[in-house]
């Protein structure tokens, strides 16, 4: 009689902070997975509401759940704490406590890794906003078509998928690559994921939707705080950390094209959201933005990135420390969707806008 090999253990880390109203949906989605061999560590990161109590109730009902309570140290520290309690897991993954995991997601990703032997797998994501689930076009582009056993050198654009939670990682890979999450910073995903992509012998990119990313509109989520000085400072730090990792990869013999795509496509990808905040920003925030753009793209110009012309124009104005002009262009784009052209499609016409020293339509389209 042939004995059936037990399925690999998947450890799931769920950091939770003051999320009592949404935590049940997240845990129900995880525990309701078709992949049953789970061990779930909920890290109550110093919550002051009922989050910890709700997590304990789930642990009382389901032996696959344990709760660890800590003082409030932030998302990165909570994830690291959870990892420390995943002894025996063959694979690891992460889920934020306000999101939902589709029912077959973990089975799909573990099955893929069992087939390929890759170090980790990443799947696509749907944004969940106002009751609608929509796969962003850029996320669809990242994950289609399927690529199994690929590498950063062969697939450098995927470094733009910097989310922690739409992936399953082989635990032996995670440990051998000495991966961990930066602590005390927002946007801790990008430095760690950049390191993971570059350290992997091979990873899998699949088109399956493996995560529902809840978009909160109450101002409490990290991604809704881009106009704050603290947010921008953390973004600068994590961009620099990621860039230094890529530069080291190239210095150690990696493909230089990875660095070019990282600077021209990946790092500028989220800058339009910061540029959109310029009209309402204060002087300190503006000065930090200038410092970040000059620092990250030092030795080159933001105008050489692959963003649309209007965004490259704003980036150039930031480099030149021209806040009034940048505010005008950002406000115009917010209203009209793009920088304006005349009837010939060649000139910029924004009232009170002095753009001496640049022809925005000489920018590469």
GROMACS .gro file of C-alpha atoms in nm:
model
  365
    1UNK     CA    1   0.000   0.000   0.000
    2UNK     CA    2   0.141   0.339  -0.102
    3UNK     CA    3   0.121   0.604   0.167
    4UNK     CA    4   0.013   0.948   0.050
    5UNK     CA    5   0.269   1.216   0.130
    6UNK     CA    6   0.124   1.486   0.352
    7UNK     CA    7   0.085   1.823   0.188
    8UNK     CA    8   0.352   2.085   0.267
    9UNK     CA    9   0.280   2.321   0.555
   10UNK     CA   10   0.203   2.680   0.452
   11UNK     CA   11   0.264   2.938   0.724
   12UNK     CA   12   0.060   3.257   0.701
   13UNK     CA   13   0.159   3.575   0.887
   14UNK     CA   14  -0.123   3.825   0.950
   15UNK     CA   15  -0.015   4.152   1.115
   16UNK     CA   16  -0.311   4.329   1.275
   17UNK     CA   17  -0.348   4.673   1.427
   18UNK     CA   18  -0.681   4.831   1.525
   19UNK     CA   19  -0.867   4.646   1.252
   20UNK     CA   20  -1.142   4.474   1.451
   21UNK     CA   21  -1.417   4.544   1.199
   22UNK     CA   22  -1.229   4.391   0.904
   23UNK     CA   23  -1.019   4.118   1.066
   24UNK     CA   24  -1.295   3.851   1.059
   25UNK     CA   25  -1.330   3.874   0.681
   26UNK     CA   26  -0.955   3.836   0.638
   27UNK     CA   27  -0.926   3.537   0.870
   28UNK     CA   28  -1.238   3.370   0.728
   29UNK     CA   29  -1.089   3.394   0.379
   30UNK     CA   30  -0.759   3.240   0.495
   31UNK     CA   31  -0.911   2.959   0.700
   32UNK     CA   32  -1.160   2.888   0.422
   33UNK     CA   33  -0.888   2.815   0.167
   34UNK     CA   34  -0.910   2.494  -0.032
   35UNK     CA   35  -0.551   2.442   0.082
   36UNK     CA   36  -0.604   2.321   0.438
   37UNK     CA   37  -0.253   2.253   0.573
   38UNK     CA   38  -0.210   2.601   0.715
   39UNK     CA   39  -0.054   2.750   1.025
   40UNK     CA   40  -0.170   3.108   1.079
   41UNK     CA   41   0.009   3.350   1.309
   42UNK     CA   42  -0.189   3.665   1.387
   43UNK     CA   43   0.038   3.933   1.530
   44UNK     CA   44  -0.162   4.185   1.731
   45UNK     CA   45   0.066   4.488   1.697
   46UNK     CA   46  -0.040   4.675   2.010
   47UNK     CA   47  -0.404   4.726   1.912
   48UNK     CA   48  -0.622   4.940   2.137
   49UNK     CA   49  -0.953   4.807   2.002
   50UNK     CA   50  -1.095   4.452   1.998
   51UNK     CA   51  -0.850   4.321   1.737
   52UNK     CA   52  -0.661   4.100   1.981
   53UNK     CA   53  -0.978   3.962   2.136
   54UNK     CA   54  -1.121   3.869   1.796
   55UNK     CA   55  -0.795   3.700   1.698
   56UNK     CA   56  -0.797   3.500   2.021
   57UNK     CA   57  -1.154   3.388   1.952
   58UNK     CA   58  -1.041   3.249   1.616
   59UNK     CA   59  -0.749   3.072   1.785
   60UNK     CA   60  -0.990   2.915   2.035
   61UNK     CA   61  -1.204   2.778   1.750
   62UNK     CA   62  -0.932   2.668   1.507
   63UNK     CA   63  -0.608   2.499   1.618
   64UNK     CA   64  -0.438   2.626   1.303
   65UNK     CA   65  -0.443   2.982   1.444
   66UNK     CA   66  -0.211   3.127   1.708
   67UNK     CA   67  -0.195   3.485   1.831
   68UNK     CA   68   0.112   3.678   1.935
   69UNK     CA   69   0.070   4.016   2.104
   70UNK     CA   70   0.338   4.284   2.091
   71UNK     CA   71   0.376   4.653   2.158
   72UNK     CA   72   0.306   4.866   1.852
   73UNK     CA   73   0.616   4.860   1.631
   74UNK     CA   74   0.465   4.876   1.282
   75UNK     CA   75   0.401   4.641   0.992
   76UNK     CA   76   0.758   4.532   0.923
   77UNK     CA   77   0.826   4.440   1.284
   78UNK     CA   78   0.493   4.254   1.310
   79UNK     CA   79   0.574   4.048   1.001
   80UNK     CA   80   0.918   3.962   1.139
   81UNK     CA   81   0.760   3.859   1.469
   82UNK     CA   82   0.518   3.631   1.286
   83UNK     CA   83   0.799   3.472   1.087
   84UNK     CA   84   0.980   3.386   1.409
   85UNK     CA   85   0.681   3.172   1.508
   86UNK     CA   86   0.656   2.974   1.183
   87UNK     CA   87   0.893   2.692   1.269
   88UNK     CA   88   0.822   2.388   1.055
   89UNK     CA   89   0.658   2.572   0.765
   90UNK     CA   90   0.764   2.455   0.420
   91UNK     CA   91   0.623   2.767   0.256
   92UNK     CA   92   0.540   3.112   0.392
   93UNK     CA   93   0.310   3.391   0.289
   94UNK     CA   94   0.168   3.714   0.426
   95UNK     CA   95  -0.180   3.863   0.436
   96UNK     CA   96  -0.280   4.206   0.558
   97UNK     CA   97  -0.565   4.209   0.806
   98UNK     CA   98  -0.794   4.432   0.600
   99UNK     CA   99  -0.775   4.227   0.279
  100UNK     CA  100  -0.923   3.900   0.153
  101UNK     CA  101  -0.758   3.596  -0.006
  102UNK     CA  102  -0.954   3.420  -0.287
  103UNK     CA  103  -1.050   3.067  -0.191
  104UNK     CA  104  -0.813   2.877  -0.422
  105UNK     CA  105  -0.519   3.120  -0.408
  106UNK     CA  106  -0.290   2.926  -0.176
  107UNK     CA  107  -0.361   2.592  -0.345
  108UNK     CA  108  -0.274   2.747  -0.681
  109UNK     CA  109   0.052   2.898  -0.562
  110UNK     CA  110   0.172   2.596  -0.363
  111UNK     CA  111   0.085   2.367  -0.654
  112UNK     CA  112   0.289   2.588  -0.886
  113UNK     CA  113   0.595   2.576  -0.661
  114UNK     CA  114   0.563   2.201  -0.615
  115UNK     CA  115   0.566   2.165  -0.993
  116UNK     CA  116   0.850   2.406  -1.074
  117UNK     CA  117   1.076   2.395  -0.769
  118UNK     CA  118   1.115   2.774  -0.789
  119UNK     CA  119   1.202   2.990  -0.491
  120UNK     CA  120   0.873   3.181  -0.485
  121UNK     CA  121   0.565   3.253  -0.692
  122UNK     CA  122   0.376   3.577  -0.751
  123UNK     CA  123   0.019   3.609  -0.874
  124UNK     CA  124  -0.203   3.896  -0.981
  125UNK     CA  125  -0.423   4.113  -0.761
  126UNK     CA  126  -0.764   4.277  -0.777
  127UNK     CA  127  -0.831   4.610  -0.608
  128UNK     CA  128  -1.146   4.596  -0.397
  129UNK     CA  129  -1.305   4.939  -0.385
  130UNK     CA  130  -1.666   5.043  -0.329
  131UNK     CA  131  -1.776   4.682  -0.370
  132UNK     CA  132  -1.605   4.634  -0.707
  133UNK     CA  133  -1.315   4.400  -0.779
  134UNK     CA  134  -1.091   4.524  -1.060
  135UNK     CA  135  -0.753   4.397  -1.174
  136UNK     CA  136  -0.538   4.706  -1.243
  137UNK     CA  137  -0.407   4.715  -1.599
  138UNK     CA  138  -0.048   4.739  -1.477
  139UNK     CA  139  -0.095   4.434  -1.254
  140UNK     CA  140  -0.244   4.238  -1.544
  141UNK     CA  141   0.052   4.341  -1.758
  142UNK     CA  142   0.302   4.228  -1.495
  143UNK     CA  143   0.149   3.879  -1.470
  144UNK     CA  144   0.051   3.798  -1.827
  145UNK     CA  145   0.155   3.580  -1.987
  146UNK     CA  146   0.260   3.316  -1.735
  147UNK     CA  147   0.638   3.277  -1.686
  148UNK     CA  148   0.759   2.979  -1.485
  149UNK     CA  149   1.117   2.953  -1.364
  150UNK     CA  150   1.208   3.304  -1.472
  151UNK     CA  151   1.472   3.538  -1.330
  152UNK     CA  152   1.522   3.910  -1.268
  153UNK     CA  153   1.763   3.927  -1.562
  154UNK     CA  154   1.508   3.769  -1.795
  155UNK     CA  155   1.210   3.956  -1.649
  156UNK     CA  156   1.329   4.284  -1.488
  157UNK     CA  157   0.995   4.463  -1.523
  158UNK     CA  158   0.835   4.231  -1.265
  159UNK     CA  159   1.039   4.412  -0.998
  160UNK     CA  160   0.755   4.663  -1.008
  161UNK     CA  161   0.533   4.407  -0.834
  162UNK     CA  162   0.651   4.493  -0.485
  163UNK     CA  163   0.364   4.356  -0.276
  164UNK     CA  164   0.438   4.113   0.008
  165UNK     CA  165   0.103   3.939   0.006
  166UNK     CA  166   0.041   3.809  -0.346
  167UNK     CA  167   0.329   3.564  -0.316
  168UNK     CA  168   0.420   3.232  -0.157
  169UNK     CA  169   0.787   3.185  -0.069
  170UNK     CA  170   0.981   2.864  -0.013
  171UNK     CA  171   1.097   2.888   0.349
  172UNK     CA  172   1.444   2.752   0.272
  173UNK     CA  173   1.488   3.028   0.014
  174UNK     CA  174   1.368   3.299   0.252
  175UNK     CA  175   1.615   3.190   0.517
  176UNK     CA  176   1.911   3.131   0.285
  177UNK     CA  177   1.864   3.476   0.130
  178UNK     CA  178   1.848   3.628   0.482
  179UNK     CA  179   1.527   3.811   0.398
  180UNK     CA  180   1.342   4.020   0.654
  181UNK     CA  181   1.122   4.328   0.659
  182UNK     CA  182   1.266   4.673   0.740
  183UNK     CA  183   1.120   4.800   1.065
  184UNK     CA  184   0.996   5.147   1.150
  185UNK     CA  185   0.932   5.241   0.786
  186UNK     CA  186   0.635   5.260   0.553
  187UNK     CA  187   0.676   5.091   0.213
  188UNK     CA  188   0.891   4.817   0.364
  189UNK     CA  189   0.775   4.581   0.089
  190UNK     CA  190   0.995   4.722  -0.187
  191UNK     CA  191   1.342   4.672  -0.034
  192UNK     CA  192   1.262   4.314   0.068
  193UNK     CA  193   1.096   4.218  -0.259
  194UNK     CA  194   1.378   4.372  -0.462
  195UNK     CA  195   1.623   4.160  -0.266
  196UNK     CA  196   1.406   3.851  -0.316
  197UNK     CA  197   1.380   3.892  -0.693
  198UNK     CA  198   1.755   3.940  -0.727
  199UNK     CA  199   1.849   3.657  -0.489
  200UNK     CA  200   1.618   3.397  -0.643
  201UNK     CA  201   1.758   3.129  -0.867
  202UNK     CA  202   1.415   3.121  -1.028
  203UNK     CA  203   1.065   3.248  -0.951
  204UNK     CA  204   0.724   3.195  -1.107
  205UNK     CA  205   0.487   3.461  -1.241
  206UNK     CA  206   0.128   3.344  -1.283
  207UNK     CA  207  -0.181   3.528  -1.413
  208UNK     CA  208  -0.419   3.390  -1.148
  209UNK     CA  209  -0.588   3.639  -0.914
  210UNK     CA  210  -0.450   3.544  -0.572
  211UNK     CA  211  -0.537   3.847  -0.360
  212UNK     CA  212  -0.814   4.103  -0.307
  213UNK     CA  213  -0.658   4.431  -0.198
  214UNK     CA  214  -0.912   4.637  -0.006
  215UNK     CA  215  -0.885   5.010  -0.081
  216UNK     CA  216  -0.993   5.202   0.226
  217UNK     CA  217  -1.116   5.557   0.172
  218UNK     CA  218  -1.132   5.668   0.535
  219UNK     CA  219  -0.779   5.809   0.535
  220UNK     CA  220  -0.640   5.537   0.766
  221UNK     CA  221  -0.443   5.332   0.512
  222UNK     CA  222  -0.076   5.403   0.452
  223UNK     CA  223  -0.131   5.467   0.081
  224UNK     CA  224  -0.367   5.757   0.158
  225UNK     CA  225  -0.101   5.955   0.345
  226UNK     CA  226   0.130   6.052   0.058
  227UNK     CA  227   0.105   6.426   0.126
  228UNK     CA  228   0.264   6.392   0.472
  229UNK     CA  229   0.629   6.462   0.538
  230UNK     CA  230   0.674   6.135   0.727
  231UNK     CA  231   0.533   5.935   0.434
  232UNK     CA  232   0.758   6.103   0.179
  233UNK     CA  233   1.065   6.058   0.397
  234UNK     CA  234   0.999   5.685   0.427
  235UNK     CA  235   0.939   5.658   0.052
  236UNK     CA  236   1.278   5.819  -0.010
  237UNK     CA  237   1.454   5.582   0.229
  238UNK     CA  238   1.296   5.267   0.085
  239UNK     CA  239   1.362   5.374  -0.274
  240UNK     CA  240   1.727   5.427  -0.189
  241UNK     CA  241   1.751   5.092  -0.010
  242UNK     CA  242   1.603   4.917  -0.314
  243UNK     CA  243   1.823   5.104  -0.559
  244UNK     CA  244   2.136   5.017  -0.361
  245UNK     CA  245   2.036   4.649  -0.374
  246UNK     CA  246   2.005   4.663  -0.752
  247UNK     CA  247   2.332   4.848  -0.790
  248UNK     CA  248   2.508   4.585  -0.578
  249UNK     CA  249   2.352   4.312  -0.793
  250UNK     CA  250   2.497   4.474  -1.106
  251UNK     CA  251   2.835   4.534  -0.939
  252UNK     CA  252   2.846   4.164  -0.854
  253UNK     CA  253   2.802   4.069  -1.219
  254UNK     CA  254   2.426   4.095  -1.267
  255UNK     CA  255   2.265   4.219  -1.588
  256UNK     CA  256   2.302   4.603  -1.615
  257UNK     CA  257   1.969   4.617  -1.798
  258UNK     CA  258   1.798   4.541  -1.465
  259UNK     CA  259   1.934   4.867  -1.324
  260UNK     CA  260   1.825   5.067  -1.630
  261UNK     CA  261   1.471   4.934  -1.615
  262UNK     CA  262   1.461   4.980  -1.238
  263UNK     CA  263   1.556   5.348  -1.268
  264UNK     CA  264   1.347   5.426  -1.574
  265UNK     CA  265   1.034   5.217  -1.511
  266UNK     CA  266   1.012   5.071  -1.160
  267UNK     CA  267   1.122   5.351  -0.929
  268UNK     CA  268   0.932   5.631  -1.106
  269UNK     CA  269   0.615   5.423  -1.132
  270UNK     CA  270   0.452   5.558  -0.814
  271UNK     CA  271   0.580   5.915  -0.846
  272UNK     CA  272   0.271   6.042  -1.029
  273UNK     CA  273   0.077   6.001  -0.703
  274UNK     CA  274   0.327   6.226  -0.526
  275UNK     CA  275   0.327   6.473  -0.814
  276UNK     CA  276  -0.052   6.490  -0.787
  277UNK     CA  277  -0.011   6.604  -0.424
  278UNK     CA  278   0.212   6.899  -0.517
  279UNK     CA  279  -0.063   7.167  -0.543
  280UNK     CA  280  -0.165   7.115  -0.178
  281UNK     CA  281   0.180   7.043  -0.033
  282UNK     CA  282   0.370   7.262   0.210
  283UNK     CA  283   0.724   7.392   0.177
  284UNK     CA  284   0.886   7.120   0.389
  285UNK     CA  285   0.716   6.845   0.185
  286UNK     CA  286   0.824   7.013  -0.141
  287UNK     CA  287   1.185   7.041  -0.022
  288UNK     CA  288   1.186   6.670   0.063
  289UNK     CA  289   1.042   6.586  -0.280
  290UNK     CA  290   1.319   6.784  -0.449
  291UNK     CA  291   1.579   6.608  -0.235
  292UNK     CA  292   1.437   6.264  -0.318
  293UNK     CA  293   1.414   6.315  -0.694
  294UNK     CA  294   1.763   6.462  -0.714
  295UNK     CA  295   1.905   6.187  -0.493
  296UNK     CA  296   1.740   5.882  -0.651
  297UNK     CA  297   1.794   5.998  -1.009
  298UNK     CA  298   2.133   6.159  -0.947
  299UNK     CA  299   2.359   6.157  -1.250
  300UNK     CA  300   2.060   6.157  -1.486
  301UNK     CA  301   1.731   6.341  -1.524
  302UNK     CA  302   1.379   6.233  -1.439
  303UNK     CA  303   1.285   6.349  -1.790
  304UNK     CA  304   1.457   6.034  -1.922
  305UNK     CA  305   1.220   5.797  -1.745
  306UNK     CA  306   0.939   5.617  -1.927
  307UNK     CA  307   0.650   5.797  -1.756
  308UNK     CA  308   0.408   5.997  -1.974
  309UNK     CA  309   0.541   6.337  -2.091
  310UNK     CA  310   0.343   6.538  -1.836
  311UNK     CA  311   0.484   6.336  -1.545
  312UNK     CA  312   0.836   6.365  -1.681
  313UNK     CA  313   0.786   6.740  -1.711
  314UNK     CA  314   0.680   6.766  -1.347
  315UNK     CA  315   0.978   6.554  -1.246
  316UNK     CA  316   1.208   6.790  -1.435
  317UNK     CA  317   1.049   7.090  -1.265
  318UNK     CA  318   1.102   6.923  -0.927
  319UNK     CA  319   1.469   6.866  -1.011
  320UNK     CA  320   1.497   7.235  -1.099
  321UNK     CA  321   1.320   7.335  -0.774
  322UNK     CA  322   1.045   7.524  -0.955
  323UNK     CA  323   0.744   7.473  -0.728
  324UNK     CA  324   0.510   7.730  -0.885
  325UNK     CA  325   0.542   7.579  -1.232
  326UNK     CA  326   0.515   7.225  -1.098
  327UNK     CA  327   0.194   7.317  -0.913
  328UNK     CA  328   0.043   7.464  -1.230
  329UNK     CA  329   0.126   7.157  -1.440
  330UNK     CA  330   0.008   6.913  -1.170
  331UNK     CA  331  -0.319   7.104  -1.128
  332UNK     CA  332  -0.373   7.113  -1.504
  333UNK     CA  333  -0.314   6.740  -1.536
  334UNK     CA  334  -0.551   6.673  -1.245
  335UNK     CA  335  -0.824   6.862  -1.428
  336UNK     CA  336  -0.756   6.763  -1.788
  337UNK     CA  337  -0.572   6.430  -1.761
  338UNK     CA  338  -0.260   6.538  -1.951
  339UNK     CA  339  -0.040   6.835  -2.028
  340UNK     CA  340  -0.213   7.067  -2.278
  341UNK     CA  341  -0.121   7.109  -2.643
  342UNK     CA  342  -0.213   7.369  -2.901
  343UNK     CA  343  -0.396   7.285  -3.225
  344UNK     CA  344  -0.072   7.157  -3.378
  345UNK     CA  345  -0.015   6.940  -3.074
  346UNK     CA  346   0.328   7.086  -3.007
  347UNK     CA  347   0.306   7.367  -2.750
  348UNK     CA  348   0.230   7.393  -2.382
  349UNK     CA  349  -0.035   7.651  -2.290
  350UNK     CA  350  -0.081   7.695  -1.917
  351UNK     CA  351  -0.163   8.045  -1.790
  352UNK     CA  352   0.114   8.210  -1.584
  353UNK     CA  353   0.347   7.919  -1.656
  354UNK     CA  354   0.709   8.006  -1.731
  355UNK     CA  355   0.884   7.699  -1.868
  356UNK     CA  356   1.193   7.872  -2.000
  357UNK     CA  357   1.473   7.625  -2.050
  358UNK     CA  358   1.266   7.323  -2.156
  359UNK     CA  359   1.054   7.216  -2.448
  360UNK     CA  360   0.825   6.956  -2.289
  361UNK     CA  361   0.743   6.805  -2.627
  362UNK     CA  362   1.106   6.735  -2.693
  363UNK     CA  363   1.066   6.479  -2.417
  364UNK     CA  364   1.066   6.121  -2.540
  365UNK     CA  365   0.708   5.991  -2.582
   0.00000   0.00000   0.00000
